[in-house]
Coordinates of C-alpha atoms and ligand atoms in Angstrom, one line a residue:
Chain A
X1 CA 0.0 0.0 -0.1
X2 CA 2.7 2.3 1.0
X3 CA 4.9 1.5 -2.0
X4 CA 2.0 1.9 -4.3
X5 CA 1.4 5.4 -2.8
X6 CA 5.1 6.3 -3.4
X7 CA 4.6 5.4 -7.0
X8 CA 1.6 7.4 -7.4
X9 CA 3.3 10.5 -6.0
X10 CA 6.2 10.0 -8.3
X11 CA 3.9 9.7 -11.2
X12 CA 2.3 13.0 -10.1
X13 CA 5.6 14.6 -10.1
X14 CA 6.4 13.4 -13.5
X15 CA 3.3 14.6 -15.0
X16 CA 3.6 18.0 -13.4
X17 CA 7.0 18.3 -14.9
X18 CA 5.7 17.5 -18.3
X19 CA 2.9 19.9 -17.9
X20 CA 5.3 22.7 -17.0
X21 CA 7.5 22.0 -19.9
X22 CA 4.4 22.1 -22.3
X23 CA 3.3 25.3 -20.7
X24 CA 6.7 26.9 -21.2
X25 CA 6.7 25.9 -24.8
X26 CA 3.3 27.5 -25.2
X27 CA 4.5 30.6 -23.4
X28 CA 7.7 30.8 -25.7
X29 CA 5.8 30.3 -28.8
X30 CA 4.5 33.5 -29.9
X31 CA 2.5 33.3 -33.2
X32 CA 3.1 37.1 -33.9
X33 CA 6.8 36.7 -33.6
X34 CA 6.8 33.5 -35.8
X35 CA 5.0 35.4 -38.5
X36 CA 7.3 38.3 -38.2
X37 CA 10.3 36.0 -38.9
X38 CA 8.7 34.4 -41.9
X39 CA 10.0 36.8 -44.5
X40 CA 13.5 36.3 -43.4
X41 CA 12.9 32.5 -43.5
X42 CA 11.7 32.8 -47.1
X43 CA 14.8 34.9 -48.1
X44 CA 17.1 32.4 -46.6
X45 CA 15.0 29.4 -48.0
X46 CA 15.3 30.7 -51.6
X47 CA 19.1 31.1 -51.3
X48 CA 19.3 27.6 -49.9
X49 CA 16.9 26.5 -52.6
X50 CA 19.4 27.8 -55.3
X51 CA 22.0 25.6 -53.5
X52 CA 19.5 22.8 -53.5
X53 CA 19.2 23.1 -57.3
X54 CA 23.0 22.5 -57.5
X55 CA 22.6 19.5 -55.3
X56 CA 19.7 18.3 -57.5
X57 CA 22.2 18.1 -60.5
X58 CA 24.5 15.6 -58.7
X59 CA 22.1 13.8 -56.5
X60 CA 19.1 13.3 -58.9
X61 CA 20.7 13.7 -62.4
X62 CA 24.1 12.3 -62.0
X63 CA 23.0 9.9 -59.2
X64 CA 25.8 10.6 -56.8
X65 CA 25.8 12.3 -53.4
X66 CA 28.6 14.9 -53.8
X67 CA 30.0 16.1 -50.4
X68 CA 32.0 18.8 -52.1
X69 CA 29.3 21.2 -51.4
X70 CA 30.1 21.6 -47.7
X71 CA 33.3 23.3 -48.9
X72 CA 32.2 25.0 -52.1
X73 CA 29.4 27.0 -50.4
X74 CA 31.9 28.4 -48.2
X75 CA 34.4 29.0 -51.1
X76 CA 31.6 31.1 -52.9
X77 CA 30.9 33.1 -49.7
X78 CA 34.6 33.8 -49.1
X79 CA 35.4 34.6 -52.7
X80 CA 32.4 37.1 -52.8
X81 CA 33.5 38.9 -49.6
X82 CA 37.2 39.1 -50.8
X83 CA 36.2 40.6 -54.1
X84 CA 33.6 43.0 -52.8
X85 CA 35.9 44.3 -50.0
X86 CA 38.5 44.9 -52.6
X87 CA 36.1 47.0 -54.5
X88 CA 34.9 44.8 -57.2
X89 CA 31.4 45.1 -58.9
X90 CA 28.9 42.9 -56.9
X91 CA 27.8 41.1 -60.2
X92 CA 31.4 40.3 -61.2
X93 CA 32.0 39.1 -57.7
X94 CA 29.1 36.7 -57.8
X95 CA 30.5 35.5 -61.2
X96 CA 33.9 34.9 -59.7
X97 CA 32.2 33.1 -56.7
X98 CA 30.4 30.7 -59.3
X99 CA 33.7 30.1 -61.1
X100 CA 35.5 29.2 -57.9
X101 CA 32.8 26.7 -57.2
X102 CA 33.2 25.3 -60.8
X103 CA 36.9 24.8 -60.0
X104 CA 36.0 23.0 -56.7
X105 CA 33.7 20.6 -58.7
X106 CA 36.4 20.2 -61.3
X107 CA 38.8 19.0 -58.5
X108 CA 36.2 16.5 -57.3
X109 CA 35.6 15.3 -60.9
X110 CA 39.3 14.8 -61.5
X111 CA 39.6 12.8 -58.2
X112 CA 36.7 10.7 -59.3
X113 CA 37.6 10.1 -62.9
X114 CA 41.3 10.3 -63.1
X115 CA 42.3 9.0 -59.8
X116 CA 39.4 6.3 -59.7
X117 CA 38.3 7.6 -56.2
X118 CA 34.6 6.8 -55.5
X119 CA 32.6 10.0 -55.8
X120 CA 31.6 10.3 -52.0
X121 CA 35.4 10.0 -51.0
X122 CA 36.4 12.3 -53.8
X123 CA 34.0 14.9 -52.5
X124 CA 35.3 14.6 -49.0
X125 CA 38.8 15.2 -50.2
X126 CA 37.9 18.3 -52.0
X127 CA 35.7 19.4 -49.1
X128 CA 38.7 19.1 -46.6
X129 CA 41.2 20.9 -49.0
X130 CA 38.7 23.7 -49.4
X131 CA 38.7 24.3 -45.7
X132 CA 42.3 25.4 -45.9
X133 CA 41.7 27.2 -49.2
X134 CA 38.7 29.0 -47.8
X135 CA 40.8 30.1 -44.8
X136 CA 43.4 31.5 -47.3
X137 CA 40.8 33.4 -49.3
X138 CA 39.6 35.0 -46.0
X139 CA 43.2 35.9 -45.2
X140 CA 43.6 33.4 -42.4
X141 CA 40.6 34.7 -40.5
X142 CA 37.8 32.3 -39.7
X143 CA 35.2 35.1 -40.3
X144 CA 35.2 38.2 -42.3
X145 CA 32.4 40.8 -42.1
X146 CA 30.8 42.5 -45.1
X147 CA 28.9 45.5 -44.0
X148 CA 25.9 46.5 -46.1
X149 CA 26.7 50.2 -44.9
X150 CA 30.0 50.3 -46.7
X151 CA 29.4 48.2 -49.8
X152 CA 26.7 48.1 -52.4
X153 CA 25.2 44.6 -51.8
X154 CA 22.4 42.9 -53.8
X155 CA 20.8 41.1 -51.0
X156 CA 20.8 41.7 -47.2
X157 CA 18.9 40.7 -44.1
X158 CA 18.4 44.6 -43.7
X159 CA 16.0 44.8 -46.8
X160 CA 14.2 41.5 -46.8
X161 CA 11.6 42.3 -49.4
X162 CA 14.3 43.3 -52.0
X163 CA 16.3 40.2 -51.0
X164 CA 13.4 38.1 -51.7
X165 CA 12.7 39.7 -55.1
X166 CA 16.4 39.5 -56.2
X167 CA 16.9 35.9 -55.0
X168 CA 13.6 34.8 -56.7
X169 CA 14.9 36.3 -60.0
X170 CA 18.2 34.5 -59.6
X171 CA 16.3 31.3 -58.9
X172 CA 14.0 31.7 -62.0
X173 CA 16.8 32.7 -64.3
X174 CA 18.9 29.6 -63.2
X175 CA 16.0 27.2 -63.6
X176 CA 15.3 28.5 -67.1
X177 CA 19.0 28.2 -68.1
X178 CA 19.1 24.6 -66.7
X179 CA 15.9 23.7 -68.5
X180 CA 17.3 24.7 -71.8
X181 CA 20.8 23.1 -71.0
X182 CA 19.3 19.7 -70.2
X183 CA 17.1 19.7 -73.2
X184 CA 20.1 20.0 -75.4
X185 CA 22.3 17.2 -76.9
X186 CA 24.8 17.6 -74.2
X187 CA 22.2 17.9 -71.6
X188 CA 20.6 14.6 -72.7
X189 CA 24.0 12.9 -72.6
X190 CA 24.4 14.1 -69.0
X191 CA 21.0 12.7 -68.0
X192 CA 21.9 9.3 -69.9
X193 CA 25.0 9.2 -67.9
X194 CA 23.2 9.5 -64.6
X195 CA 20.5 7.0 -65.6
X196 CA 22.7 4.3 -67.2
X197 CA 26.4 4.5 -67.5
X198 CA 26.6 1.2 -69.7
X199 CA 24.1 2.5 -72.1
X200 CA 25.6 6.0 -72.3
X201 CA 29.1 4.5 -73.2
X202 CA 27.5 2.1 -75.7
X203 CA 26.0 5.2 -77.5
X204 CA 29.3 7.0 -77.7
X205 CA 29.0 9.2 -74.6
X206 CA 32.1 10.0 -72.5
X207 CA 30.7 9.4 -69.1
X208 CA 33.9 10.6 -67.3
X209 CA 33.6 14.0 -69.1
X210 CA 29.9 14.2 -68.3
X211 CA 30.4 13.3 -64.6
X212 CA 32.9 16.2 -64.4
X213 CA 30.5 18.6 -66.2
X214 CA 27.8 17.9 -63.8
X215 CA 30.0 18.3 -60.7
X216 CA 31.5 21.6 -62.1
X217 CA 28.0 23.0 -62.8
X218 CA 26.6 21.7 -59.6
X219 CA 29.3 23.3 -57.4
X220 CA 29.3 26.5 -59.4
X221 CA 25.6 27.0 -58.3
X222 CA 26.4 26.0 -54.7
X223 CA 29.2 28.6 -54.7
X224 CA 26.9 31.3 -56.1
X225 CA 24.3 30.5 -53.4
X226 CA 27.3 30.8 -51.0
X227 CA 28.0 34.3 -52.5
X228 CA 24.4 35.3 -51.9
X229 CA 24.3 33.9 -48.4
X230 CA 27.4 35.8 -47.2
X231 CA 25.9 39.0 -48.5
X232 CA 22.5 38.1 -46.8
X233 CA 24.1 37.5 -43.5
X234 CA 26.8 40.1 -43.8
X235 CA 29.8 38.0 -43.4
X236 CA 31.7 34.9 -44.7
X237 CA 32.8 32.1 -42.3
X238 CA 35.0 29.1 -42.9
X239 CA 32.1 27.0 -41.3
X240 CA 29.2 28.3 -43.2
X241 CA 29.0 25.3 -45.4
X242 CA 29.1 22.6 -42.7
X243 CA 26.2 20.3 -43.3
X244 CA 25.2 22.2 -46.4
X245 CA 24.7 18.8 -48.2
X246 CA 22.1 17.7 -45.6
X247 CA 20.2 21.0 -46.0
X248 CA 20.5 20.7 -49.8
X249 CA 19.1 17.1 -49.7
X250 CA 16.5 18.2 -47.2
X251 CA 15.2 20.8 -49.7
X252 CA 15.3 18.5 -52.7
X253 CA 13.5 15.8 -50.8
X254 CA 10.9 17.9 -49.2
X255 CA 10.3 19.5 -52.7
X256 CA 9.8 16.0 -54.1
X257 CA 7.5 14.7 -51.4
X258 CA 5.2 17.7 -51.6
X259 CA 5.2 18.6 -55.2
X260 CA 6.3 15.3 -56.7
X261 CA 2.7 14.3 -57.8
X262 CA 2.0 17.7 -59.5
X263 CA 5.3 18.8 -60.8
X264 CA 6.1 16.6 -63.8
X265 CA 8.1 19.1 -66.0
X266 CA 11.8 19.3 -65.4
X267 CA 11.6 23.1 -64.8
X268 CA 9.0 22.5 -62.2
X269 CA 11.0 19.7 -60.5
X270 CA 14.0 22.3 -60.1
X271 CA 11.3 24.8 -58.7
X272 CA 10.2 22.2 -56.3
X273 CA 13.7 22.0 -54.9
X274 CA 13.8 25.8 -54.4
X275 CA 10.4 25.7 -52.7
X276 CA 11.6 22.8 -50.6
X277 CA 14.4 25.1 -49.3
X278 CA 11.8 27.6 -48.4
X279 CA 9.6 25.2 -46.6
X280 CA 12.6 23.8 -44.8
X281 CA 13.5 27.2 -43.6
X282 CA 9.9 28.0 -42.5
X283 CA 9.8 24.7 -40.6
X284 CA 13.2 25.5 -38.9
X285 CA 12.0 29.0 -37.9
X286 CA 8.9 27.2 -36.5
X287 CA 10.8 24.7 -34.4
X288 CA 13.2 27.3 -33.1
X289 CA 10.3 29.4 -32.0
X290 CA 8.9 26.3 -30.4
X291 CA 12.1 26.4 -28.2
X292 CA 14.4 24.0 -29.8
X293 CA 17.9 24.9 -29.0
X294 CA 19.7 26.3 -32.1
X295 CA 22.7 24.1 -31.3
X296 CA 20.5 21.1 -31.7
X297 CA 19.4 22.4 -35.2
X298 CA 21.9 20.2 -37.2
X299 CA 20.8 17.0 -35.3
X300 CA 17.1 17.9 -35.9
X301 CA 17.9 18.4 -39.7
X302 CA 19.9 15.1 -40.0
X303 CA 17.0 13.2 -38.4
X304 CA 14.4 14.7 -40.6
X305 CA 16.4 13.9 -43.7
X306 CA 17.1 10.4 -42.6
X307 CA 13.4 9.9 -42.2
X308 CA 12.5 11.4 -45.4
X309 CA 15.1 9.2 -47.2
X310 CA 13.9 6.2 -45.2
X311 CA 10.2 6.5 -46.2
X312 CA 10.5 5.5 -49.9
X313 CA 12.7 2.5 -48.8
X314 CA 10.2 1.3 -46.3
X315 CA 7.3 1.8 -48.8
X316 CA 9.1 -0.5 -51.3
X317 CA 9.9 -3.0 -48.6
X318 CA 6.2 -3.0 -47.7
X319 CA 5.1 -3.4 -51.4
X320 CA 7.6 -6.3 -52.1
X321 CA 6.2 -8.0 -49.1
X322 CA 2.7 -7.6 -50.4
X323 CA 3.8 -9.3 -53.8
X324 CA 5.5 -12.2 -52.0
X325 CA 2.3 -13.2 -49.9
X326 CA 0.2 -15.1 -52.5
X327 CA 3.4 -17.0 -53.6
X328 CA 3.9 -18.2 -50.0
X329 CA 0.4 -19.3 -50.0
X330 CA 0.5 -21.4 -53.1
X331 CA 3.8 -23.2 -52.1
X332 CA 2.2 -23.8 -48.7
X333 CA -0.8 -25.3 -50.6
X334 CA 1.4 -27.5 -52.7
X335 CA 3.2 -28.9 -49.6
X336 CA -0.1 -29.7 -47.9
X337 CA -1.4 -31.5 -50.9
Chain B
X1 CA 36.1 -6.0 -92.1
X2 CA 36.4 -7.1 -88.4
X3 CA 39.9 -8.6 -87.5
X4 CA 40.6 -10.3 -84.1
X5 CA 44.2 -11.2 -83.8
X6 CA 45.7 -13.2 -81.0
X7 CA 43.6 -11.7 -78.3
X8 CA 44.1 -12.9 -74.7
X9 CA 42.1 -11.6 -71.8
X10 CA 42.7 -12.6 -68.1
X11 CA 40.5 -11.5 -65.2
X12 CA 41.7 -10.9 -61.7
X13 CA 45.3 -11.6 -62.7
X14 CA 47.4 -12.5 -59.8
X15 CA 44.6 -13.5 -57.3
X16 CA 43.2 -16.8 -56.5
X17 CA 40.2 -15.9 -58.8
X18 CA 42.5 -15.6 -61.8
X19 CA 40.6 -16.7 -64.9
X20 CA 41.7 -16.6 -68.5
X21 CA 38.5 -15.8 -70.4
X22 CA 40.1 -15.4 -73.9
X23 CA 43.1 -17.4 -75.0
X24 CA 44.6 -16.7 -78.5
X25 CA 41.2 -15.7 -80.0
X26 CA 41.4 -15.1 -83.7
X27 CA 38.5 -14.3 -86.0
X28 CA 38.1 -12.7 -89.4
X29 CA 34.7 -11.4 -90.5
X30 CA 33.7 -10.4 -94.0
X31 CA 31.5 -7.5 -94.9
X32 CA 27.9 -8.6 -94.5
X33 CA 28.7 -11.8 -92.5
X34 CA 26.0 -12.8 -90.0
X35 CA 27.7 -15.0 -87.5
X36 CA 25.9 -16.9 -84.7
X37 CA 28.0 -17.9 -81.7
X38 CA 27.5 -20.9 -79.4
X39 CA 29.4 -22.5 -76.6
X40 CA 29.1 -23.4 -73.1
X41 CA 28.7 -21.3 -70.0
X42 CA 31.9 -19.3 -69.4
X43 CA 33.3 -20.1 -72.9
X44 CA 34.2 -16.5 -73.3
X45 CA 31.4 -15.4 -75.7
X46 CA 30.3 -12.4 -73.9
X47 CA 34.0 -11.4 -73.1
X48 CA 34.7 -11.6 -76.9
X49 CA 32.0 -9.0 -77.5
X50 CA 33.1 -6.9 -74.7
X51 CA 36.6 -6.8 -75.9
X52 CA 35.4 -5.7 -79.4
X53 CA 33.3 -2.9 -77.8
X54 CA 36.3 -1.9 -75.6
X55 CA 34.4 -2.5 -72.1
X56 CA 37.8 -3.5 -70.8
X57 CA 41.3 -3.7 -72.3
X58 CA 42.8 -6.9 -73.6
X59 CA 46.1 -8.5 -72.3
X60 CA 47.5 -8.6 -75.8
X61 CA 46.3 -9.0 -79.4
X62 CA 44.5 -6.6 -81.7
X63 CA 41.0 -5.6 -82.7
X64 CA 40.7 -4.1 -86.1
X65 CA 37.7 -2.7 -88.0
X66 CA 38.0 -1.8 -91.5
X67 CA 41.7 -1.5 -91.4
X68 CA 41.5 0.9 -88.2
X69 CA 43.2 -0.5 -85.1
X70 CA 40.7 0.0 -82.2
X71 CA 42.7 -2.0 -79.5
X72 CA 43.7 1.1 -77.7
X73 CA 40.4 3.1 -78.2
X74 CA 38.2 3.7 -75.3
X75 CA 34.7 2.2 -75.3
X76 CA 32.8 5.5 -76.0
X77 CA 35.0 6.1 -79.0
X78 CA 34.5 2.7 -80.5
X79 CA 30.8 3.1 -80.1
X80 CA 30.8 5.0 -83.3
X81 CA 31.3 1.8 -85.3
X82 CA 29.2 -0.6 -83.1
X83 CA 25.6 -1.3 -82.3
X84 CA 25.1 -3.3 -79.2
X85 CA 22.1 -5.2 -77.7
X86 CA 22.7 -6.9 -74.3
X87 CA 21.2 -9.9 -72.5
X88 CA 19.7 -7.8 -69.8
X89 CA 16.9 -5.7 -71.3
X90 CA 17.8 -3.0 -68.6
X91 CA 21.3 -2.4 -69.9
X92 CA 20.5 -1.1 -73.3
X93 CA 18.3 1.9 -72.5
X94 CA 18.0 4.9 -70.1
X95 CA 15.0 4.0 -67.8
X96 CA 14.5 7.7 -66.6
X97 CA 14.3 9.0 -70.1
X98 CA 11.6 9.1 -72.7
X99 CA 11.4 6.6 -75.6
X100 CA 12.1 9.5 -78.1
X101 CA 15.0 10.8 -76.0
X102 CA 16.6 7.3 -75.9
X103 CA 16.1 7.1 -79.7
X104 CA 17.6 10.5 -80.3
X105 CA 20.5 9.8 -78.1
X106 CA 21.3 6.7 -80.1
X107 CA 20.9 8.6 -83.4
X108 CA 23.8 10.7 -82.3
X109 CA 26.1 7.8 -81.6
X110 CA 29.5 8.8 -82.8
X111 CA 28.6 12.4 -83.5
X112 CA 29.9 15.3 -81.5
X113 CA 27.1 16.4 -79.0
X114 CA 26.3 20.1 -79.2
X115 CA 24.0 22.7 -77.5
X116 CA 21.3 22.2 -80.1
X117 CA 18.1 20.6 -79.0
X118 CA 18.4 16.9 -77.9
X119 CA 15.4 15.9 -79.9
X120 CA 14.2 18.0 -82.9
X121 CA 10.7 18.0 -83.8
X122 CA 11.3 16.4 -87.4
X123 CA 13.0 13.5 -85.7
X124 CA 9.9 12.6 -83.8
X125 CA 8.0 11.7 -86.9
X126 CA 10.9 9.5 -88.1
X127 CA 10.9 7.7 -84.7
X128 CA 7.0 7.3 -84.7
X129 CA 7.1 5.5 -87.9
X130 CA 9.9 3.3 -86.8
X131 CA 8.0 2.4 -83.7
X132 CA 4.9 1.8 -85.7
X133 CA 6.8 -0.8 -87.8
X134 CA 7.7 -2.6 -84.4
X135 CA 4.0 -3.3 -84.0
X136 CA 4.1 -3.1 -80.2
X137 CA 1.9 -0.2 -79.7
X138 CA 4.8 2.1 -78.8
X139 CA 4.1 4.7 -81.5
X140 CA 1.6 6.4 -79.3
X141 CA 3.9 6.4 -76.3
X142 CA 6.7 8.6 -77.6
X143 CA 7.0 10.5 -74.4
X144 CA 6.6 7.6 -72.0
X145 CA 9.6 6.8 -69.8
X146 CA 11.4 3.7 -70.9
X147 CA 11.4 2.3 -67.4
X148 CA 7.6 1.8 -67.7
X149 CA 8.0 -0.7 -70.5
X150 CA 8.2 -4.5 -70.6
X151 CA 11.6 -6.4 -71.1
X152 CA 10.5 -7.2 -74.7
X153 CA 9.5 -3.7 -75.5
X154 CA 12.8 -2.4 -74.1
X155 CA 14.8 -5.0 -76.1
X156 CA 13.0 -4.0 -79.2
X157 CA 13.9 -0.4 -78.7
X158 CA 17.5 -1.2 -77.8
X159 CA 17.5 -2.9 -81.1
X160 CA 16.2 0.0 -82.9
X161 CA 18.8 2.2 -81.0
X162 CA 21.7 -0.1 -82.0
X163 CA 20.7 0.2 -85.7
X164 CA 19.3 3.6 -86.0
X165 CA 22.6 5.0 -87.0
X166 CA 23.9 2.1 -89.2
X167 CA 26.8 0.5 -87.4
X168 CA 29.7 -1.1 -89.0
X169 CA 29.3 -4.1 -86.7
X170 CA 26.2 -5.2 -84.8
X171 CA 26.9 -7.2 -81.5
X172 CA 24.0 -9.2 -80.0
X173 CA 24.7 -11.0 -76.6
X174 CA 21.9 -13.5 -76.0
X175 CA 19.5 -10.6 -76.6
X176 CA 16.4 -12.7 -76.5
X177 CA 17.4 -15.0 -73.6
X178 CA 15.6 -13.0 -70.9
X179 CA 12.3 -12.7 -72.8
X180 CA 9.3 -15.1 -72.8
X181 CA 9.3 -17.4 -75.9
X182 CA 6.7 -15.4 -77.8
X183 CA 8.5 -12.1 -77.3
X184 CA 11.8 -13.7 -77.9
X185 CA 10.5 -15.0 -81.3
X186 CA 9.2 -11.6 -82.2
X187 CA 12.6 -9.8 -81.2
X188 CA 14.5 -12.3 -83.2
X189 CA 12.4 -11.9 -86.2
X190 CA 12.9 -8.1 -86.0
X191 CA 16.6 -8.7 -85.8
X192 CA 16.7 -10.7 -89.0
X193 CA 14.6 -8.2 -90.7
X194 CA 16.7 -5.2 -89.7
X195 CA 20.0 -7.1 -90.4
X196 CA 18.8 -8.2 -93.9
X197 CA 17.5 -4.7 -94.7
X198 CA 20.6 -2.8 -93.8
X199 CA 22.9 -5.5 -94.8
X200 CA 24.6 -5.4 -91.3
X201 CA 27.8 -7.3 -90.4
X202 CA 26.4 -9.1 -87.2
X203 CA 27.7 -11.2 -84.4
X204 CA 24.9 -12.9 -82.5
X205 CA 25.5 -15.0 -79.4
X206 CA 22.6 -17.5 -78.7
X207 CA 21.9 -20.5 -76.5
X208 CA 19.5 -21.9 -78.9
X209 CA 21.2 -24.3 -81.4
X210 CA 18.3 -24.3 -83.8
X211 CA 18.5 -20.6 -84.1
X212 CA 22.2 -20.7 -84.4
X213 CA 21.9 -23.0 -87.5
X214 CA 18.9 -21.4 -89.1
X215 CA 20.0 -17.8 -88.7
X216 CA 22.9 -16.2 -90.5
X217 CA 25.5 -17.4 -92.9
X218 CA 28.3 -18.6 -90.5
X219 CA 28.4 -20.3 -87.2
X220 CA 31.2 -20.4 -84.7
X221 CA 31.6 -22.5 -81.5
X222 CA 33.7 -21.3 -78.6
X223 CA 35.3 -23.2 -75.8
X224 CA 37.8 -22.2 -73.3
X225 CA 38.4 -18.8 -74.6
X226 CA 38.7 -19.5 -78.4
X227 CA 37.0 -20.7 -81.4
X228 CA 36.9 -24.5 -81.8
X229 CA 34.6 -24.7 -84.8
X230 CA 33.9 -22.4 -87.6
X231 CA 31.5 -23.3 -90.4
X232 CA 29.6 -21.3 -93.1
X233 CA 27.6 -21.5 -96.4
X234 CA 26.2 -24.8 -97.5
X235 CA 28.0 -26.6 -94.8
X236 CA 26.4 -24.7 -92.2
X237 CA 22.8 -25.1 -93.7
X238 CA 23.2 -28.8 -93.5
X239 CA 24.1 -28.9 -89.9
X240 CA 21.9 -30.6 -87.2
X241 CA 21.9 -30.0 -83.5
X242 CA 23.2 -33.6 -83.2
X243 CA 26.2 -32.5 -85.5
X244 CA 26.9 -29.7 -83.2
X245 CA 26.9 -31.9 -79.9
X246 CA 29.0 -34.3 -81.7
X247 CA 31.4 -31.6 -82.8
X248 CA 31.6 -30.3 -79.4
X249 CA 32.6 -33.7 -77.9
X250 CA 35.4 -34.4 -80.6
X251 CA 37.0 -30.9 -80.6
X252 CA 36.8 -30.1 -76.9
X253 CA 37.2 -33.7 -75.5
X254 CA 34.0 -33.3 -73.3
X255 CA 30.4 -33.0 -73.1
X256 CA 28.7 -29.6 -73.9
X257 CA 28.4 -28.6 -70.3
X258 CA 25.6 -26.1 -70.6
X259 CA 22.3 -27.5 -69.4
X260 CA 20.5 -24.6 -70.9
X261 CA 22.0 -25.3 -74.3
X262 CA 21.1 -28.9 -74.2
X263 CA 17.5 -28.0 -73.2
X264 CA 17.0 -25.7 -76.1
X265 CA 18.0 -28.2 -78.5
X266 CA 14.4 -28.9 -79.4
Ligands
ADP1 N1 34.1 -8.8 -65.5 C1 34.6 -10.0 -65.1 N2 35.4 -10.1 -64.1 C2 35.8 -11.3 -63.7 N3 35.6 -12.4 -64.4 C3 35.0 -12.4 -65.6 C4 34.3 -11.2 -66.0 N4 33.6 -11.3 -67.2 C5 33.7 -12.7 -67.4 N5 34.5 -13.3 -66.4 C6 34.8 -14.7 -66.5 O1 35.3 -15.0 -67.7 C7 34.8 -16.2 -68.1 C8 34.1 -16.1 -69.5 O2 32.9 -15.3 -69.3 P1 32.0 -14.9 -70.4 O3 32.5 -14.4 -71.5 O4 30.9 -14.2 -69.7 O5 31.3 -16.3 -70.8 P2 30.0 -16.7 -71.8 O6 29.5 -15.4 -72.3 O7 30.6 -17.6 -72.8 O8 29.1 -17.6 -70.8 C9 34.0 -16.8 -67.0 O9 34.8 -17.7 -66.3 C10 33.5 -15.5 -66.3 O10 33.4 -16.0 -64.9
MG2 MG1 27.5 -14.5 -71.7

């Protein structure tokens, strides 16, 4: 009796603790503040959506997960800050950021095709070397500021509506150019390379060159997004690309899950990746408002991506189990007979 | 037109899995030859086609087509001269791409790929007519993804792709083996039709001895990485499956070890 009573008291304590936690969540979550932070989430989401379009090229078209992007995003940011602070025109600086990313992709492509290194490891090698290179670009400093007061920036968190407009224009132009490119003879040969390398070679396609082109293009776009991001946040940081691949994949996968059924056209699929980035950032803003510690954000993202990647796999497992069942019955019947 | 001279090919050299797949392989084909190839499992038939196509390098020897030494050329460069259909219907087509896109890719085999459109509108009509002649109902599904098609349909499309741009040499590796008998028959008929129409020089591996005898003008039998029997013309026409089995016994000193091959000796 006495022991049971002790249990009961402990249970009450436990429940009270949980209720307090819930109450504190509700206190913290302020709908008005959440709505106020939405425009910033959209702006960042579009920038990361452009990055996700780069990831789409390697992950979906070439069919490899390229980890170079964790480094090339920072390269883009660092190159832009270096160029702008030394007085260069902002568009030219973005172009150079793009080209720097292309070179990073070229390095991974060469590691993969000429050194025979598997694509994931090739990407990790470039990513690692980019850490040193990005530090050098930033003049040995881990973080370099880019003040909107001193330089003529295209995007900044100070003027979010303008940022959303400019980033949307960038996204639309990039999607239009890629839509055209992947409809050309070269573009088709890239898609064939990703879909079936044996078939591609049998039809005279140089799959090594194509893998390199896709990696170059992808990392160029990622670095361009890095250039936009460093303007937006007002600084470049050697660590700004850490975990970028996971965010890019999150955007691609969220876009596919939500828009996959309705967006059939290739341009719309790319658009879905951009929208996926926006939705991702809105979701992140939401959970942060709910009280998630921002230090736990990367853990949260990784778990979400793992779940989204797992769902199609579990679905196919369930589907194949369904197909197997009637067979088992017939063999069982034969044994009984 | 094709000259294979003293080709050797060893897999996994220097390991316990070392396997000599081709051993002093020599073959000379004339323009317009249609050669059927038979032989037991592991005789080196597929490896022979793969070294012609440049899938992997040879240990030594030469591959020459129309006087041009291809031995050192990479696979995608040799593709210019070759049409290929594989045993696995999945291998020959890009599943994520449309039927027209696959055909358009194949029609550009050996050409420099540019930034012009991957499929031009006037091509579509040509492809539609070709698909119509297959009589598989594909002419209305030009923009369907190839991955949605059956194995037989994919194999028929691969055959079209291999011959769309006339190859100097057509390589068929048991390309009907994975299909049901009815579809296999249809694809085989289509093969004979296309080869006859375009007068293609062809090598066709088959495990069906009746087909090997009835199709083509020449038959070769492989064992242990080289050719043990080579027959053509009238002599080939008079062959029976019993002759082939007997021939195998006497030249190789063993039974034809391929159950599949004995089974299809109907
Ligand atoms: N890529 C490869 N790696 C290792 N061994 C191989 C490879 N391809 C073929 N072989 C081996 O070479 C021999 C010949 O194979 P193959 O040419 O496929 O025979 P066939 O087509 O006549 O049945 C077999 O013993 C096979 O195991
Ligand atoms: Mg074989």
